[in-house]
Amino acid sequence: MTDTLSTWGGWEPAIRDDPFSHFAETRARCPVQRVRLADGHPAWVVLGYNAARQALNDARISKDMLAALEDNGDIVAEGLPGPEFSRHMLNVDPPDHTRLRRLVSRAFVPSRIAALEPAIRSITDDLLDELDAAGPGATVDLIQGYAHPLPFRVIGELLGIPAADRPRLHAWFQVLLTCWAGDPPSEAVEASDGIVAYLRELVDAKRQSPSDDLVSVLVAAEDDALTTQELLSTLFQLVVAGHDTTASLIGNAVVALLDHPGQLDALLADPGRLPAAIDELIRFTAPVPHATFRVTTEPVTLDGVPIPPHQQVLVCLGSANRDPGRFPSPDVLDISRSDGPNLGFGHGIHYCLGAPLARLEARVAFEALLGRHPGLRLAVDRDALTWAHGDGLVLRGLVSLPVVLGPSRRQVVLGPSRPQG
Ligand code: HEM
Protein backbone atom coordinates (compact mmCIF):
# COMPACT_ATOMS: atom_id res chain seq x y z
CA MET A 1 0.00 0.00 0.00
CA THR A 2 2.73 2.44 0.97
CA ASP A 3 4.38 2.03 -2.46
CA THR A 4 1.46 3.86 -4.05
CA LEU A 5 2.21 7.00 -2.06
CA SER A 6 3.44 9.92 -4.08
CA THR A 7 6.76 11.47 -3.06
CA TRP A 8 6.81 14.91 -1.47
CA GLY A 9 10.06 16.84 -1.67
CA GLY A 10 13.11 15.54 -3.49
CA TRP A 11 12.08 18.22 -5.95
CA GLU A 12 13.04 18.02 -9.59
CA PRO A 13 14.72 21.30 -10.57
CA ALA A 14 11.64 22.41 -12.54
CA ILE A 15 9.39 21.98 -9.52
CA ARG A 16 11.85 23.54 -7.11
CA ASP A 17 12.19 26.63 -9.32
CA ASP A 18 8.43 27.14 -9.31
CA PRO A 19 6.67 24.85 -6.82
CA PHE A 20 3.38 26.72 -6.87
CA SER A 21 1.69 25.00 -9.80
CA HIS A 22 2.75 21.67 -8.26
CA PHE A 23 1.19 22.73 -4.94
CA ALA A 24 -2.00 23.83 -6.73
CA GLU A 25 -2.42 20.56 -8.65
CA THR A 26 -1.84 18.47 -5.51
CA ARG A 27 -4.11 20.66 -3.37
CA ALA A 28 -6.90 20.43 -5.96
CA ARG A 29 -6.80 16.61 -5.64
CA CYS A 30 -7.13 16.78 -1.84
CA PRO A 31 -6.15 19.47 0.71
CA VAL A 32 -4.74 16.83 3.11
CA GLN A 33 -2.97 13.72 1.86
CA ARG A 34 -0.57 10.96 2.85
CA VAL A 35 2.77 11.10 1.03
CA ARG A 36 6.25 9.65 1.23
CA LEU A 37 9.09 12.09 1.96
CA ALA A 38 12.30 12.06 -0.03
CA ASP A 39 14.05 10.37 2.93
CA GLY A 40 11.56 7.48 2.72
CA HIS A 41 9.48 8.37 5.78
CA PRO A 42 5.70 8.68 5.38
CA ALA A 43 3.93 11.92 6.32
CA TRP A 44 0.63 13.76 5.91
CA VAL A 45 0.99 16.93 3.88
CA VAL A 46 -1.54 19.70 4.55
CA LEU A 47 -2.13 21.97 1.56
CA GLY A 48 -5.44 23.79 2.08
CA TYR A 49 -5.63 27.06 4.04
CA ASN A 50 -8.30 25.99 6.57
CA ALA A 51 -6.69 22.64 7.28
CA ALA A 52 -3.25 24.28 7.61
CA ARG A 53 -4.54 26.87 10.07
CA GLN A 54 -6.17 24.14 12.15
CA ALA A 55 -3.09 21.90 12.08
CA LEU A 56 -0.85 24.76 13.29
CA ASN A 57 -3.16 25.43 16.23
CA ASP A 58 -4.28 21.96 17.34
CA ALA A 59 -2.93 20.77 20.69
CA ARG A 60 -3.25 17.15 19.52
CA ILE A 61 -0.57 17.84 16.93
CA SER A 62 2.70 18.03 18.83
CA LYS A 63 6.01 19.74 18.05
CA ASP A 64 7.97 17.39 20.33
CA MET A 65 9.67 15.28 17.67
CA LEU A 66 12.09 13.72 20.17
CA ALA A 67 9.16 12.27 22.11
CA ALA A 68 7.72 11.12 18.77
CA LEU A 69 11.00 9.42 17.96
CA GLU A 70 10.73 7.47 21.22
CA ASP A 71 7.08 6.56 20.52
CA ASN A 72 7.64 5.49 16.95
CA GLY A 73 11.26 5.74 15.75
CA ASP A 74 10.22 4.81 12.25
CA ILE A 75 8.52 8.06 11.39
CA VAL A 76 11.14 10.76 11.75
CA ALA A 77 14.71 11.26 10.70
CA GLU A 78 17.10 12.86 13.19
CA GLY A 79 18.95 15.94 12.04
CA LEU A 80 22.17 17.73 12.84
CA PRO A 81 23.39 18.79 15.31
CA GLY A 82 21.51 16.08 17.23
CA PRO A 83 19.23 15.91 20.23
CA GLU A 84 21.65 17.86 22.41
CA PHE A 85 20.69 21.06 20.56
CA SER A 86 17.05 20.22 19.97
CA ARG A 87 15.47 21.44 23.17
CA HIS A 88 14.23 24.82 21.98
CA MET A 89 10.76 26.37 21.81
CA LEU A 90 10.03 25.19 18.28
CA ASN A 91 10.62 21.57 19.32
CA VAL A 92 8.53 21.40 22.46
CA ASP A 93 4.91 21.69 23.62
CA PRO A 94 3.42 23.59 26.56
CA PRO A 95 4.30 24.01 29.37
CA ASP A 96 7.97 23.92 28.24
CA HIS A 97 7.11 25.93 25.15
CA THR A 98 5.42 28.65 27.20
CA ARG A 99 8.40 28.91 29.56
CA LEU A 100 11.06 29.04 26.84
CA ARG A 101 9.14 31.43 24.59
CA ARG A 102 8.46 33.80 27.48
CA LEU A 103 12.18 34.02 28.32
CA VAL A 104 13.22 34.84 24.77
CA SER A 105 10.25 37.18 24.21
CA ARG A 106 11.96 39.74 26.43
CA ALA A 107 14.35 40.47 23.58
CA PHE A 108 11.52 40.82 21.06
CA VAL A 109 9.33 43.41 22.76
CA PRO A 110 8.40 46.17 20.28
CA SER A 111 10.60 48.82 21.93
CA ARG A 112 13.72 46.59 21.71
CA ILE A 113 13.03 45.71 18.09
CA ALA A 114 12.40 49.35 17.14
CA ALA A 115 15.66 50.32 18.85
CA LEU A 116 17.54 48.06 16.40
CA GLU A 117 16.50 50.16 13.38
CA PRO A 118 19.55 52.49 13.35
CA ALA A 119 21.91 49.49 13.60
CA ILE A 120 20.06 47.71 10.77
CA ARG A 121 20.19 50.86 8.64
CA SER A 122 23.90 51.21 9.24
CA ILE A 123 24.48 47.54 8.26
CA THR A 124 22.48 47.95 5.03
CA ASP A 125 24.40 51.11 4.17
CA ASP A 126 27.76 49.44 4.81
CA LEU A 127 26.81 46.44 2.66
CA LEU A 128 25.59 48.67 -0.18
CA ASP A 129 28.84 50.67 0.03
CA GLU A 130 30.76 47.43 -0.41
CA LEU A 131 28.63 46.43 -3.41
CA ASP A 132 28.89 49.90 -4.94
CA ALA A 133 32.68 49.66 -4.77
CA ALA A 134 32.43 47.22 -7.72
CA GLY A 135 31.33 50.12 -9.96
CA PRO A 136 27.95 51.03 -11.54
CA GLY A 137 28.04 48.52 -14.43
CA ALA A 138 29.44 45.61 -12.43
CA THR A 139 27.54 42.40 -11.68
CA VAL A 140 27.20 41.79 -7.96
CA ASP A 141 25.62 38.95 -6.00
CA LEU A 142 22.75 40.31 -3.96
CA ILE A 143 22.43 37.11 -1.90
CA GLN A 144 26.03 36.76 -0.74
CA GLY A 145 26.64 40.51 -0.63
CA TYR A 146 23.39 41.77 0.92
CA ALA A 147 20.47 39.44 1.68
CA HIS A 148 22.56 36.95 3.67
CA PRO A 149 25.02 39.05 5.67
CA LEU A 150 22.35 41.56 6.72
CA PRO A 151 20.18 39.29 8.92
CA PHE A 152 23.24 37.38 10.13
CA ARG A 153 24.82 40.60 11.40
CA VAL A 154 21.52 41.65 12.96
CA ILE A 155 21.05 38.39 14.85
CA GLY A 156 24.71 38.70 15.88
CA GLU A 157 23.94 42.14 17.36
CA LEU A 158 20.86 40.87 19.14
CA LEU A 159 22.59 37.86 20.65
CA GLY A 160 25.84 39.64 21.43
CA ILE A 161 28.10 37.59 19.14
CA PRO A 162 31.36 39.56 18.75
CA ALA A 163 31.67 40.99 15.22
CA ALA A 164 35.05 39.31 14.69
CA ASP A 165 33.51 35.86 15.24
CA ARG A 166 30.55 36.29 12.89
CA PRO A 167 32.18 35.36 9.55
CA ARG A 168 33.41 32.01 10.97
CA LEU A 169 30.03 31.23 12.49
CA HIS A 170 28.19 32.34 9.35
CA ALA A 171 30.31 30.03 7.18
CA TRP A 172 29.50 27.04 9.41
CA PHE A 173 25.78 27.80 9.31
CA GLN A 174 25.88 28.13 5.53
CA VAL A 175 27.39 24.64 5.26
CA LEU A 176 24.95 23.19 7.75
CA LEU A 177 21.87 24.69 6.12
CA THR A 178 22.76 23.58 2.60
CA CYS A 179 23.29 20.02 3.89
CA TRP A 180 20.15 20.01 6.04
CA ALA A 181 18.40 17.09 4.35
CA GLY A 182 19.60 13.54 3.91
CA ASP A 183 22.77 11.94 5.32
CA PRO A 184 25.10 14.68 6.49
CA PRO A 185 28.44 14.83 4.67
CA SER A 186 31.60 15.19 6.76
CA GLU A 187 31.80 18.98 6.23
CA ALA A 188 28.31 19.34 7.72
CA VAL A 189 29.35 17.30 10.76
CA GLU A 190 32.46 19.50 11.13
CA ALA A 191 30.36 22.66 10.80
CA SER A 192 27.90 21.35 13.36
CA ASP A 193 30.73 20.50 15.80
CA GLY A 194 32.22 23.96 15.24
CA ILE A 195 28.90 25.66 16.04
CA VAL A 196 28.34 23.55 19.14
CA ALA A 197 31.85 24.32 20.48
CA TYR A 198 31.55 28.02 19.61
CA LEU A 199 28.18 28.48 21.34
CA ARG A 200 29.50 26.72 24.45
CA GLU A 201 32.46 29.12 24.57
CA LEU A 202 30.19 32.12 24.00
CA VAL A 203 27.96 31.11 26.90
CA ASP A 204 31.00 30.63 29.15
CA ALA A 205 32.29 34.07 28.17
CA LYS A 206 28.92 35.71 28.96
CA ARG A 207 28.83 33.94 32.32
CA GLN A 208 32.16 35.62 33.12
CA SER A 209 31.28 39.07 31.80
CA PRO A 210 27.58 39.60 31.02
CA SER A 211 26.31 42.58 29.04
CA ASP A 212 23.02 43.85 27.62
CA ASP A 213 22.53 41.16 24.98
CA LEU A 214 20.14 38.22 24.67
CA VAL A 215 22.77 35.57 25.47
CA SER A 216 23.49 37.35 28.76
CA VAL A 217 19.75 37.56 29.55
CA LEU A 218 19.38 33.83 28.98
CA VAL A 219 22.56 32.99 30.90
CA ALA A 220 21.14 34.92 33.86
CA ALA A 221 18.02 32.73 33.73
CA GLU A 222 20.05 29.49 33.47
CA ASP A 223 19.42 26.89 36.20
CA ASP A 224 16.35 28.67 37.61
CA ALA A 225 14.31 28.95 34.45
CA LEU A 226 16.13 26.96 31.78
CA THR A 227 18.74 24.20 31.58
CA THR A 228 22.08 24.55 29.83
CA GLN A 229 20.79 22.24 27.09
CA GLU A 230 17.76 24.48 26.57
CA LEU A 231 19.97 27.57 26.56
CA LEU A 232 22.31 26.20 23.90
CA SER A 233 19.40 24.84 21.84
CA THR A 234 17.67 28.21 22.00
CA LEU A 235 20.74 30.06 20.74
CA PHE A 236 21.17 27.57 17.92
CA GLN A 237 17.51 27.87 16.89
CA LEU A 238 17.54 31.67 17.01
CA VAL A 239 20.53 31.86 14.67
CA VAL A 240 18.95 29.36 12.26
CA ALA A 241 15.47 30.93 12.39
CA GLY A 242 16.83 34.45 12.32
CA HIS A 243 18.93 34.60 9.18
CA ASP A 244 18.27 32.21 6.29
CA THR A 245 14.54 32.96 6.44
CA THR A 246 14.99 36.71 6.12
CA ALA A 247 17.74 36.31 3.53
CA SER A 248 15.39 34.17 1.43
CA LEU A 249 12.63 36.75 1.76
CA ILE A 250 14.88 39.57 0.54
CA GLY A 251 16.20 37.59 -2.44
CA ASN A 252 12.81 36.12 -3.40
CA ALA A 253 11.15 39.51 -3.10
CA VAL A 254 13.70 41.24 -5.34
CA VAL A 255 13.06 38.64 -8.06
CA ALA A 256 9.27 38.91 -7.66
CA LEU A 257 9.42 42.71 -7.98
CA LEU A 258 11.64 42.51 -11.05
CA ASP A 259 9.16 39.99 -12.50
CA HIS A 260 6.32 42.48 -11.81
CA PRO A 261 7.61 45.92 -12.82
CA GLY A 262 4.18 47.51 -12.26
CA GLN A 263 4.30 46.49 -8.59
CA LEU A 264 7.89 47.72 -8.27
CA ASP A 265 6.90 51.08 -9.79
CA ALA A 266 3.99 51.35 -7.35
CA LEU A 267 6.41 50.80 -4.45
CA LEU A 268 8.94 53.29 -5.77
CA ALA A 269 6.18 55.85 -6.16
CA ASP A 270 4.88 55.29 -2.63
CA PRO A 271 7.40 53.69 -0.24
CA GLY A 272 4.80 53.91 2.53
CA ARG A 273 3.33 50.76 0.94
CA LEU A 274 6.41 48.70 1.88
CA PRO A 275 5.05 47.13 5.09
CA ALA A 276 1.93 45.78 3.30
CA ALA A 277 4.06 44.80 0.30
CA ILE A 278 6.39 42.74 2.50
CA ASP A 279 3.53 40.59 3.79
CA GLU A 280 2.23 40.10 0.25
CA LEU A 281 5.76 39.19 -0.91
CA ILE A 282 5.99 36.61 1.88
CA ARG A 283 2.64 35.15 0.79
CA PHE A 284 3.59 35.13 -2.86
CA THR A 285 7.23 33.96 -2.71
CA ALA A 286 7.09 31.54 0.27
CA PRO A 287 10.56 31.99 1.84
CA VAL A 288 9.38 29.35 4.35
CA PRO A 289 7.24 27.06 2.17
CA HIS A 290 6.68 24.43 4.86
CA ALA A 291 6.34 24.69 8.63
CA THR A 292 8.62 22.43 10.64
CA PHE A 293 7.49 18.86 11.27
CA ARG A 294 4.71 18.00 13.66
CA VAL A 295 3.29 14.71 14.90
CA THR A 296 -0.23 13.62 15.89
CA THR A 297 -0.55 12.37 19.46
CA GLU A 298 -4.25 11.45 19.03
CA PRO A 299 -6.57 10.87 16.07
CA VAL A 300 -7.18 14.20 14.31
CA THR A 301 -9.50 15.07 11.42
CA LEU A 302 -8.31 17.86 9.13
CA ASP A 303 -10.78 19.11 6.52
CA GLY A 304 -12.65 15.81 6.73
CA VAL A 305 -9.52 13.66 6.40
CA PRO A 306 -8.87 11.43 9.43
CA ILE A 307 -5.22 11.12 10.53
CA PRO A 308 -4.27 8.41 13.05
CA PRO A 309 -1.97 9.04 16.06
CA HIS A 310 1.86 8.99 15.74
CA GLN A 311 1.82 10.33 12.20
CA GLN A 312 4.17 12.99 10.91
CA VAL A 313 2.39 16.14 9.66
CA LEU A 314 3.90 18.66 7.26
CA VAL A 315 2.01 21.92 6.77
CA CYS A 316 2.67 23.45 3.35
CA LEU A 317 2.44 27.19 4.02
CA GLY A 318 3.31 28.01 0.41
CA SER A 319 0.25 26.08 -0.76
CA ALA A 320 -2.11 27.34 1.97
CA ASN A 321 -1.15 30.91 1.10
CA ARG A 322 -2.22 30.34 -2.50
CA ASP A 323 -5.47 28.59 -1.67
CA PRO A 324 -8.10 30.23 -3.93
CA GLY A 325 -10.71 29.56 -1.23
CA ARG A 326 -8.88 32.05 0.98
CA PHE A 327 -7.08 34.46 -1.37
CA PRO A 328 -8.91 35.57 -4.55
CA SER A 329 -6.62 35.28 -7.62
CA PRO A 330 -3.93 33.74 -5.40
CA ASP A 331 -1.31 33.59 -8.15
CA VAL A 332 -1.36 37.35 -8.65
CA LEU A 333 1.19 39.47 -6.77
CA ASP A 334 -0.77 42.47 -5.56
CA ILE A 335 0.77 44.74 -2.94
CA SER A 336 -2.60 46.44 -2.44
CA ARG A 337 -4.33 43.23 -1.31
CA SER A 338 -6.63 43.61 1.67
CA ASP A 339 -7.38 39.93 2.28
CA GLY A 340 -6.04 39.86 5.83
CA PRO A 341 -3.12 37.91 7.25
CA ASN A 342 -1.48 34.95 5.56
CA LEU A 343 0.29 31.96 7.13
CA GLY A 344 3.82 32.91 6.03
CA PHE A 345 4.95 33.38 9.65
CA GLY A 346 2.94 30.37 10.84
CA HIS A 347 -0.02 30.45 13.21
CA GLY A 348 -0.93 29.47 16.77
CA ILE A 349 1.47 29.17 19.70
CA HIS A 350 4.52 28.71 17.44
CA TYR A 351 3.75 31.83 15.37
CA CYS A 352 7.11 33.34 14.41
CA LEU A 353 8.55 35.17 17.40
CA GLY A 354 10.87 37.08 15.08
CA ALA A 355 8.14 38.35 12.72
CA PRO A 356 8.42 42.02 13.83
CA LEU A 357 12.20 41.87 13.45
CA ALA A 358 11.96 40.18 10.04
CA ARG A 359 9.47 42.82 8.86
CA LEU A 360 11.72 45.62 10.11
CA GLU A 361 14.83 44.13 8.46
CA ALA A 362 13.00 43.65 5.17
CA ARG A 363 11.59 47.19 5.22
CA VAL A 364 14.98 48.78 5.92
CA ALA A 365 16.67 46.47 3.38
CA PHE A 366 14.25 47.59 0.65
CA GLU A 367 14.27 51.25 1.61
CA ALA A 368 18.05 51.29 1.37
CA LEU A 369 18.37 49.13 -1.75
CA LEU A 370 15.59 50.68 -3.83
CA GLY A 371 16.40 54.13 -2.54
CA ARG A 372 19.92 53.89 -3.86
CA HIS A 373 19.36 51.64 -6.85
CA PRO A 374 15.80 51.98 -8.20
CA GLY A 375 16.96 50.77 -11.61
CA LEU A 376 18.58 47.50 -10.51
CA ARG A 377 18.16 44.62 -12.95
CA LEU A 378 19.01 40.94 -13.27
CA ALA A 379 22.45 40.26 -14.72
CA VAL A 380 21.48 36.79 -15.96
CA ASP A 381 18.47 35.22 -17.66
CA ARG A 382 15.56 34.76 -15.28
CA ASP A 383 15.66 31.00 -15.98
CA ALA A 384 19.32 30.79 -14.94
CA LEU A 385 18.56 31.61 -11.29
CA THR A 386 19.31 28.67 -8.99
CA TRP A 387 17.06 27.89 -6.02
CA ALA A 388 18.87 26.50 -2.99
CA HIS A 389 18.59 24.00 -0.18
CA GLY A 390 18.82 20.63 -1.86
CA ASP A 391 15.83 18.56 -0.85
CA GLY A 392 15.19 20.63 2.28
CA LEU A 393 11.54 21.53 2.74
CA VAL A 394 11.55 24.39 5.22
CA LEU A 395 13.32 27.08 3.19
CA ARG A 396 12.99 28.40 -0.35
CA GLY A 397 15.65 30.85 -1.45
CA LEU A 398 18.27 31.57 -4.08
CA VAL A 399 21.88 30.37 -4.05
CA SER A 400 22.91 33.60 -5.71
CA LEU A 401 21.21 36.59 -7.31
CA PRO A 402 23.46 38.28 -9.88
CA VAL A 403 22.27 41.82 -10.51
CA VAL A 404 23.55 45.05 -12.01
CA LEU A 405 22.74 47.74 -9.49
CA GLY A 406 23.27 50.66 -11.84
CA PRO A 407 24.37 54.14 -10.82
CA SER A 408 24.09 54.98 -7.16
CA ARG A 409 21.60 57.77 -6.44
CA ARG A 410 23.21 60.69 -4.69
CA GLN A 411 19.87 61.61 -3.16
CA VAL A 412 18.30 58.71 -1.35
CA VAL A 413 14.55 58.73 -1.93
CA LEU A 414 13.32 55.97 0.36
CA GLY A 415 13.91 56.16 4.08
CA PRO A 416 16.59 58.11 5.92
CA SER A 417 19.67 56.22 4.63
CA ARG A 418 23.05 57.94 4.40
CA PRO A 419 23.40 60.06 1.24
CA GLN A 420 25.97 58.66 -1.19
CA GLY A 421 28.90 60.17 -2.97
C1 HEM B 1 11.00 36.37 6.58
C2 HEM B 1 11.53 35.88 7.67
C3 HEM B 1 10.91 34.82 8.51
C4 HEM B 1 9.91 33.91 8.19
C5 HEM B 1 9.16 33.78 6.87
C6 HEM B 1 9.71 33.10 9.36
C7 HEM B 1 8.77 32.08 9.45
C8 HEM B 1 8.52 31.34 10.59
C9 HEM B 1 7.53 30.31 10.68
C10 HEM B 1 6.63 29.84 9.54
C11 HEM B 1 7.55 29.83 11.96
C12 HEM B 1 6.65 28.73 12.53
C13 HEM B 1 7.23 27.37 12.23
C14 HEM B 1 6.33 26.24 12.67
O1 HEM B 1 5.25 26.49 13.25
O2 HEM B 1 6.71 25.10 12.40
C15 HEM B 1 8.57 30.55 12.67
C16 HEM B 1 8.90 30.33 13.98
C17 HEM B 1 9.89 31.01 14.64
N1 HEM B 1 10.67 32.03 14.13
FE1 HEM B 1 10.53 32.85 12.30
N2 HEM B 1 10.55 33.51 10.35
C18 HEM B 1 11.30 34.56 9.88
C19 HEM B 1 12.26 35.28 10.56
C20 HEM B 1 12.59 35.07 11.87
C21 HEM B 1 13.55 35.87 12.61
C22 HEM B 1 14.31 37.05 12.06
C23 HEM B 1 13.63 35.31 13.86
C24 HEM B 1 14.46 35.70 15.05
C25 HEM B 1 15.50 36.43 15.07
C26 HEM B 1 12.70 34.22 13.92
C27 HEM B 1 12.48 33.43 15.03
C28 HEM B 1 11.52 32.44 15.12
C29 HEM B 1 11.29 31.66 16.32
C30 HEM B 1 12.03 31.80 17.65
C31 HEM B 1 10.28 30.76 16.01
C32 HEM B 1 9.69 29.69 16.94
C33 HEM B 1 8.49 30.24 17.69
C34 HEM B 1 7.86 29.21 18.59
O3 HEM B 1 8.12 28.01 18.48
O4 HEM B 1 7.09 29.63 19.49
N3 HEM B 1 12.09 34.10 12.69
N4 HEM B 1 9.14 31.47 11.82
Short mmCIF file of N, CA, C and O in Angstrom, two decimals, residues 80 148 152 170-181 188 191 195 236 239-241 243-245 388-392 395:
data_model
loop_
_atom_site.label_atom_id
_atom_site.label_comp_id
_atom_site.label_asym_id
_atom_site.label_seq_id
_atom_site.Cartn_x
_atom_site.Cartn_y
_atom_site.Cartn_z
N LEU A 80 21.05 17.09 12.15
CA LEU A 80 22.17 17.73 12.84
C LEU A 80 21.63 18.94 13.59
O LEU A 80 20.69 19.56 13.14
N HIS A 148 22.08 37.87 2.64
CA HIS A 148 22.56 36.95 3.67
C HIS A 148 23.29 37.62 4.82
O HIS A 148 22.96 37.40 5.99
N PHE A 152 22.26 38.05 9.25
CA PHE A 152 23.24 37.38 10.13
C PHE A 152 23.89 38.40 11.07
O PHE A 152 24.07 38.14 12.26
N HIS A 170 29.06 32.27 10.53
CA HIS A 170 28.19 32.34 9.35
C HIS A 170 28.56 31.25 8.35
O HIS A 170 27.69 30.55 7.81
N ALA A 171 29.86 31.05 8.14
CA ALA A 171 30.31 30.03 7.18
C ALA A 171 29.85 28.64 7.64
O ALA A 171 29.37 27.84 6.82
N TRP A 172 29.96 28.35 8.92
CA TRP A 172 29.50 27.04 9.41
C TRP A 172 28.00 26.87 9.18
O TRP A 172 27.55 25.81 8.75
N PHE A 173 27.24 27.92 9.49
CA PHE A 173 25.78 27.80 9.31
C PHE A 173 25.41 27.62 7.84
O PHE A 173 24.47 26.90 7.52
N GLN A 174 26.16 28.28 6.97
CA GLN A 174 25.88 28.13 5.53
C GLN A 174 26.05 26.67 5.12
O GLN A 174 25.23 26.12 4.39
N VAL A 175 27.14 26.05 5.60
CA VAL A 175 27.39 24.64 5.26
C VAL A 175 26.26 23.79 5.83
O VAL A 175 25.67 22.95 5.14
N LEU A 176 25.95 24.03 7.08
CA LEU A 176 24.95 23.19 7.75
C LEU A 176 23.59 23.30 7.05
O LEU A 176 22.92 22.30 6.83
N LEU A 177 23.21 24.50 6.68
CA LEU A 177 21.87 24.69 6.12
C LEU A 177 21.76 24.16 4.69
O LEU A 177 20.69 23.74 4.27
N THR A 178 22.86 24.14 3.96
CA THR A 178 22.76 23.58 2.60
C THR A 178 22.80 22.06 2.65
O THR A 178 22.45 21.41 1.68
N CYS A 179 23.23 21.49 3.79
CA CYS A 179 23.29 20.02 3.89
C CYS A 179 22.20 19.52 4.81
O CYS A 179 22.29 18.44 5.37
N TRP A 180 21.13 20.31 5.00
CA TRP A 180 20.15 20.01 6.04
C TRP A 180 19.48 18.66 5.83
O TRP A 180 19.22 17.93 6.77
N ALA A 181 19.16 18.33 4.59
CA ALA A 181 18.40 17.09 4.35
C ALA A 181 19.32 15.93 4.01
O ALA A 181 20.43 16.12 3.53
N ALA A 188 29.45 18.89 6.91
CA ALA A 188 28.31 19.34 7.72
C ALA A 188 28.52 18.94 9.17
O ALA A 188 28.19 19.69 10.10
N ALA A 191 30.99 21.36 10.56
CA ALA A 191 30.36 22.66 10.80
C ALA A 191 29.51 22.60 12.07
O ALA A 191 29.55 23.50 12.91
N ILE A 195 29.95 24.80 15.46
CA ILE A 195 28.90 25.66 16.04
C ILE A 195 28.67 25.31 17.51
O ILE A 195 28.60 26.17 18.37
N PHE A 236 21.03 28.20 19.23
CA PHE A 236 21.17 27.57 17.92
C PHE A 236 19.92 27.87 17.07
O PHE A 236 20.02 28.31 15.93
N VAL A 239 19.65 31.53 15.80
CA VAL A 239 20.53 31.86 14.67
C VAL A 239 19.95 31.26 13.39
O VAL A 239 19.86 31.94 12.36
N VAL A 240 19.50 30.00 13.46
CA VAL A 240 18.95 29.36 12.26
C VAL A 240 17.69 30.11 11.80
O VAL A 240 17.57 30.49 10.64
N ALA A 241 16.76 30.31 12.76
CA ALA A 241 15.47 30.93 12.39
C ALA A 241 15.66 32.37 11.96
O ALA A 241 14.88 32.90 11.19
N HIS A 243 18.20 34.02 10.31
CA HIS A 243 18.93 34.60 9.18
C HIS A 243 18.57 34.04 7.81
O HIS A 243 18.28 34.81 6.90
N ASP A 244 18.52 32.73 7.64
CA ASP A 244 18.27 32.21 6.29
C ASP A 244 16.86 32.57 5.82
O ASP A 244 16.62 32.78 4.63
N THR A 245 15.93 32.61 6.75
CA THR A 245 14.54 32.96 6.44
C THR A 245 14.47 34.37 5.84
O THR A 245 13.91 34.57 4.76
N ALA A 388 17.95 27.23 -3.87
CA ALA A 388 18.87 26.50 -2.99
C ALA A 388 18.20 25.42 -2.17
O ALA A 388 17.05 25.12 -2.33
N HIS A 389 19.02 24.84 -1.29
CA HIS A 389 18.59 24.00 -0.18
C HIS A 389 18.27 22.57 -0.55
O HIS A 389 17.49 21.92 0.14
N GLY A 390 18.93 22.05 -1.57
CA GLY A 390 18.82 20.63 -1.86
C GLY A 390 17.39 20.16 -1.77
O GLY A 390 16.49 20.77 -2.35
N ASP A 391 17.18 19.09 -0.99
CA ASP A 391 15.83 18.56 -0.85
C ASP A 391 15.13 19.13 0.37
O ASP A 391 14.04 18.71 0.72
N GLY A 392 15.78 20.07 1.06
CA GLY A 392 15.19 20.63 2.28
C GLY A 392 13.81 21.22 2.00
O GLY A 392 13.56 21.74 0.92
N LEU A 395 12.92 25.80 3.75
CA LEU A 395 13.32 27.08 3.19
C LEU A 395 13.27 27.08 1.67
O LEU A 395 13.52 26.06 1.03
#
